[in-house]
Amino acid sequence: MSKRSSDMFNVLWLQSGGCGGCSMSLLCADTTDFHGQLRDAGINLLWHPSLSLESGDELQDLLARVLDGRVRVDALCIEGALLRGPNGTGRFHVMAGTGVPMIDWVRRLAGVARHVVAVGSCAAWGGITAGASNPTDACGLQYEDDRPGGLLGAEFRSRSGLPVINIAGCPTHPGWVIESLMALAADSLAEQDLDSLARPRFYADHLVHHGCTRNEFYEFKASAEKPSDRGCMMEHMGCKGTQVHADCNTRLWNGEGSCTRGGYACIACTEPGFQEPGHAFDRTPKVAGIPIGLPTDMPKAWFVALASLSKSATPKRVKINATADHLVMTPAVRKTRLR
Amino acid sequence: MARLLVGPFNRVEGDLEVSLDIRAGTVKRAQVNATMYRGFEQILQGKLPHDALVYVPRICGICSVSQSVASAKALADLAGITVPDNGLHVTNLMQATENLADHLTHFYLFFMPDFTRPVYASRTWHAEAVRRFAPHTGEQMREAIASRQRWFTLLGTLGGKWPHTQSIDPGGSSRAVEQAERIRLLSKLREFRRFLERHLFATPLEEMAALSSLDALWAWHDAALNVGDFRLFLSCARDLELHQLGAGPGLYLSFGAYSQPGGAHALASGVWRASEQTLVEPDTLAITEDAAHAWLEDAPMPLHPLQGMTLPNADKPGAYTWNKAPRLAGEVVETGAIARQLASGHPLVRDAVAKHGGCVLTRVIARVLELAIVVPMMERWLKALEPGDPYFTACELPDEGVGMGLGEAARGALGHWLVVKNGRIANYQIVAPTSWNFSPRDAGGTPGALEKALEGAPVLPGEKSPVSVQHIVRSFDPCMVCTVH
């Protein structure tokens, strides 16, 4: 299948106040032919910082042609936060070779792009770059943490009529990006496919908790007490998987991974403001011994009652294994036929 | 004298601009500008020390594990913790996975595409370079991305995900590897070995690693011209005389990579002085950072990282970059695979540097060679894991103290220094590999390693982004997001 380039879905990818990790993650997309996969979906990478030949004046020339309408941008992908400082000048990131702050480039390019896509939590909400006192006055394209606004403003709509699409995550999962771009290229991503924070629902309608390999420990509230323990990390280790929107434990990362499978807590990296949780990342804040961040869609009293009941019924096997780094007690071998 | 402002550079990590003064078709003076500031050192002030392990990997998406390891080491140093052998091996496996992926990415995605440029259309190797390395279509480039994707599945198992793995802790690894997983990981290592032996080298890794001189390397090259991608690089390099391009400062720094049980490193630490062929241990107390030409508040004199400060001042006169100028006892050093192999005494790299110095050719040789050297090491570390033995030592971080974490990212020496007071981070300073290599001038006006390496680079008539400058810049495999953090 070969399409003329004018029929292709043109993606322009730029980076600002981030680490480049979303691009590096993108290259881990689960395919034997990264470029072939995009091309087959009709996607043309007009320019990407890690993948294109054009450097310096060649890119500047391309950007000029985009701005005067000679080259169409179907998706403007921005990776990294937008750095408004110091004092609104944007000088914390001037696009190399141009003397122009990146925030100005992004404002101009967003005005001509059919879709605008925030790749990763930095571009979506400000992310880790907006940590602590936010020394660079970093924000997302259309959000500042969970407050609408950001660089482009709450009212911004790209030429397609959609708001900025927030493929949040730190980093974002390559599958989330590829599928979002493919859906856009196929004209099959509409406003109702975005959640209330403009994240694509195909991944944001799930919870990290779904598919967690520690679920048996969760059921019995058999908890990990230190890194490398196998137990549930919700009670003591700061895990937010029961509240956080993402399909990390059903889609998996890098073949067979996820944060919880790696032995550390979900820190809510797809959610606005994750960079300043208000407590130690690896410790669950508690009131009177009860964790404060319980699952949001059940009454707290019920949760506490069920937890105390399941704790009292925890099988010895589950209890012992919860605080070990390898299987100490294996499930008993039993006949499972009724006859 | 003509002035040329080159940027943005792509196929480097982060944003980079180079300002060139050109006379008679040659670069006379270069100024290297890192154009973005994010402020991690400010963000980390006042944080709980252990929380640094969430922030610091996010300095960099291409070497996040290296940042994690340096931070975990600094915290372990603060607390006086020793990591159990299993934890050490898993950490090394993760860091090696990342480092080798970086070398692979650099070679196939960042460096080789420059040989496909139209300016080289008349060269005998050009059509072959285009077939293999052209962005978006190059056959070998696409094979390499596929191989890289499979390779990173090692980190899915070892650390949950990449980048921004959080399984690395001062006490070891939060992920214990099971017996069956060890077997699966070994088969993935072999898969990567097969890629390297079939595509990159077309030669067994052990044979590559055993090449002991430049003559031996060229004999290997001539025996099977352009068979394998590294041989094609060597053909381009010989034709374009890349050994004459991008001379470094001649002083090389390695902090030592892959800590082994007992305290040694799999790749040695050391400062190699090429002019005298001498190796000494790095004196970390002699490390200072000079902010004279950075958009950062100056101290009266260059400071050691434990006293260092990083406070932006965008209006500072005479400043041209967000990067400070690290110096070792006042001297400019180069760091990277070339420094690691010199410190480890690899005969091929020592011979190549003795003949040509640090240059575009020798930097690439050292990096590619490391792929052949480290994969067999990883096979040994994986076999050394003892399922059932601990991967982690529980520990309390003290409320007061200092810590230093040194290691080697793909691009070279990486150091973290932290000061803890009242249970909070009172200071945290990071000196990254590209901070060394791409440092600006210091207060004495001495240019950094790249600034010096660009002097003398040829500029062809009409060039706005001189191709020689691109080769030199990318030969360092720069990471600008780490540099400015």
Coordinates of C-alpha atoms in Angstrom, one line a residue, chain A residues 15-37 39 44-60 63 79 81 83 86-87 89 91-99 102 122 128-136 170-171 214 226-230 253-259 261-265 267 269 274-277 279-283 325-327, chain B residues 5-17 33 35-40 42-45 47-48 50-51 54-55 57-62 102 105 109-110 113-118 135-137 141-143 145-146 148-149 152-169 173-176 178 181 184 188 295 312-316 322 387-394 464-465 470 474 481:
Chain A
Q15 CA 10.0 18.7 22.4
S16 CA 10.1 21.3 25.1
G17 CA 10.4 21.0 29.0
G18 CA 10.7 17.3 29.3
C19 CA 13.2 14.5 29.3
G20 CA 12.6 13.0 25.9
G21 CA 11.4 9.9 27.6
C22 CA 8.1 9.7 25.8
S23 CA 10.0 9.6 22.4
M24 CA 12.3 6.9 23.8
S25 CA 9.3 5.0 25.0
L26 CA 7.6 5.4 21.7
L27 CA 10.4 3.5 20.0
C28 CA 9.6 0.6 22.3
A29 CA 6.2 0.2 20.5
D30 CA 5.4 -3.5 20.2
T31 CA 6.0 -4.0 16.5
T32 CA 8.7 -5.6 14.3
D33 CA 8.7 -2.6 12.0
F34 CA 8.1 0.7 13.7
H35 CA 8.2 2.8 10.5
G36 CA 6.3 0.3 8.5
Q37 CA 3.5 0.2 11.1
R39 CA 3.2 4.1 7.1
N44 CA 3.9 10.4 7.8
L45 CA 6.4 11.7 10.4
L46 CA 7.0 15.1 8.9
W47 CA 9.7 15.7 11.5
H48 CA 10.7 14.0 14.8
P49 CA 13.7 15.1 16.9
S50 CA 15.2 11.6 17.1
L51 CA 14.1 10.1 13.8
S52 CA 14.6 12.8 11.1
L53 CA 17.5 13.7 8.9
E54 CA 16.8 17.4 8.8
S55 CA 18.7 19.5 11.2
G56 CA 19.2 23.2 11.8
D57 CA 18.2 25.4 8.8
E58 CA 16.4 22.4 7.2
L59 CA 14.0 22.2 10.1
Q60 CA 13.6 25.9 10.3
L63 CA 8.5 25.1 10.1
E79 CA 6.4 16.4 24.3
A81 CA 6.1 21.0 29.5
L83 CA 8.2 26.7 30.1
P86 CA 11.2 33.6 33.6
N87 CA 8.5 36.3 34.1
T89 CA 9.3 35.5 28.6
R91 CA 13.5 32.2 27.8
F92 CA 13.9 29.0 29.8
H93 CA 13.6 27.3 26.5
V94 CA 14.5 29.1 23.3
M95 CA 14.3 26.9 20.3
A96 CA 17.9 26.4 19.3
G97 CA 19.0 28.3 16.2
T98 CA 15.9 30.5 16.2
G99 CA 16.1 33.0 19.1
M102 CA 9.4 27.5 22.3
C122 CA 4.6 17.2 31.1
I128 CA 7.4 16.5 36.9
T129 CA 8.9 19.7 35.4
A130 CA 6.3 21.7 37.4
G131 CA 7.5 20.1 40.7
A132 CA 8.1 21.9 44.0
S133 CA 7.8 25.7 43.5
N134 CA 7.8 25.2 39.7
P135 CA 11.0 27.2 39.0
T136 CA 10.4 27.4 35.3
C170 CA 5.3 9.6 32.8
P171 CA 6.5 8.4 30.4
R214 CA -0.8 -8.7 43.4
K226 CA 9.4 -3.1 52.2
P227 CA 10.6 -3.0 48.6
S228 CA 11.0 -6.5 47.0
D229 CA 8.1 -7.9 49.1
R230 CA 5.4 -9.6 47.0
W253 CA 5.1 -2.3 29.5
N254 CA 8.2 -3.5 27.7
G255 CA 6.9 -6.9 27.1
E256 CA 5.8 -8.0 30.5
G257 CA 6.2 -5.1 33.0
S258 CA 4.4 -2.6 35.0
C259 CA 5.3 -0.5 38.1
R261 CA 5.1 -5.9 38.7
G262 CA 8.5 -4.1 39.1
G263 CA 7.9 -4.1 42.8
Y264 CA 7.1 -0.4 43.3
A265 CA 4.0 1.6 43.9
I267 CA 2.6 6.9 41.7
C269 CA 1.8 9.3 36.7
F274 CA 1.3 13.5 40.5
Q275 CA 4.6 15.2 41.0
E276 CA 3.6 16.7 44.4
P277 CA 1.5 14.0 46.1
H279 CA 3.4 12.6 51.1
A280 CA 6.4 10.4 50.6
F281 CA 5.9 8.6 47.2
D282 CA 6.7 5.2 48.8
R283 CA 4.6 5.6 52.0
D325 CA 10.7 -11.7 47.8
H326 CA 10.1 -15.2 46.5
L327 CA 7.5 -17.8 47.0
Chain B
L5 CA 24.2 29.8 14.3
V6 CA 23.5 26.2 14.0
G7 CA 20.3 24.7 15.5
P8 CA 18.2 23.0 16.4
F9 CA 20.3 19.9 16.3
N10 CA 18.3 16.8 16.0
R11 CA 19.3 13.2 16.6
V12 CA 20.8 14.3 19.9
E13 CA 18.8 14.1 23.1
G14 CA 17.4 17.5 23.9
D15 CA 17.9 21.0 22.5
L16 CA 21.3 22.2 21.3
E17 CA 22.6 25.2 19.5
N33 CA 24.6 26.5 24.0
T35 CA 19.0 26.2 25.3
M36 CA 16.7 24.7 27.9
Y37 CA 16.5 24.8 31.7
R38 CA 14.2 22.7 33.8
G39 CA 15.5 23.2 37.4
F40 CA 15.8 19.7 38.9
Q42 CA 15.8 23.5 42.6
I43 CA 12.9 21.1 42.6
L44 CA 14.8 18.6 44.8
Q45 CA 15.6 21.1 47.6
K47 CA 12.3 17.0 49.4
L48 CA 12.4 13.7 51.4
H50 CA 14.1 8.8 49.2
D51 CA 11.7 10.8 46.9
V54 CA 11.1 9.5 41.7
Y55 CA 12.4 12.8 40.4
P57 CA 15.2 9.4 36.5
R58 CA 12.9 11.9 35.0
I59 CA 15.8 14.2 34.3
C60 CA 16.4 12.1 31.2
G61 CA 14.4 9.7 29.1
I62 CA 17.3 8.1 27.4
D102 CA 21.9 3.9 23.9
T105 CA 20.3 3.9 19.1
L109 CA 19.4 6.4 14.5
F110 CA 21.6 9.3 15.5
P113 CA 22.0 8.9 9.0
D114 CA 24.4 11.8 8.3
F115 CA 26.2 9.6 5.8
T116 CA 23.0 9.5 3.7
R117 CA 23.1 13.3 3.1
P118 CA 23.1 14.5 -0.5
P135 CA 15.7 8.0 8.1
H136 CA 12.2 6.4 7.8
T137 CA 13.2 3.8 5.2
M141 CA 17.9 1.3 10.9
R142 CA 14.5 -0.4 11.0
E143 CA 16.1 -3.8 12.0
I145 CA 14.6 -0.4 16.2
A146 CA 13.0 -3.8 16.2
R148 CA 16.0 -2.4 20.5
Q149 CA 12.3 -3.0 21.2
F152 CA 14.1 -3.4 26.3
T153 CA 11.8 -6.2 27.2
L154 CA 14.6 -7.2 29.5
L155 CA 13.8 -4.1 31.5
G156 CA 10.1 -5.0 31.6
T157 CA 11.0 -8.0 33.6
L158 CA 14.0 -6.6 35.6
G159 CA 12.5 -3.2 36.5
G160 CA 8.8 -3.1 35.5
K161 CA 9.1 -0.6 32.8
W162 CA 11.5 1.7 31.0
P163 CA 12.2 4.6 31.0
H164 CA 11.6 5.9 34.6
T165 CA 12.1 2.6 36.3
Q166 CA 11.7 2.8 40.0
S167 CA 12.9 -0.6 41.2
I168 CA 16.4 0.7 41.9
D169 CA 16.7 1.5 45.6
S173 CA 16.3 -4.0 43.8
S174 CA 12.6 -4.1 44.5
R175 CA 12.2 -6.8 41.8
A176 CA 13.5 -10.3 42.6
E178 CA 12.7 -15.9 39.6
E181 CA 12.6 -15.6 34.4
R184 CA 13.9 -16.2 29.6
K188 CA 16.7 -12.5 25.2
W295 CA 22.8 31.7 32.9
P312 CA 18.9 30.7 37.2
N313 CA 19.7 34.2 36.0
A314 CA 18.5 34.6 32.4
D315 CA 19.9 38.2 32.2
K316 CA 23.4 37.5 33.2
W322 CA 22.3 26.8 30.8
P387 CA 17.2 -17.1 43.4
G388 CA 16.2 -17.3 47.0
D389 CA 19.0 -15.0 48.2
P390 CA 18.0 -11.4 49.0
Y391 CA 17.8 -8.7 46.4
F392 CA 17.3 -5.9 48.9
T393 CA 18.6 -4.8 52.3
A394 CA 16.1 -2.9 54.4
K464 CA 24.3 26.4 6.9
S465 CA 24.6 23.4 9.1
Q470 CA 27.2 17.5 12.7
R474 CA 27.1 13.6 17.3
V481 CA 18.4 17.2 29.0

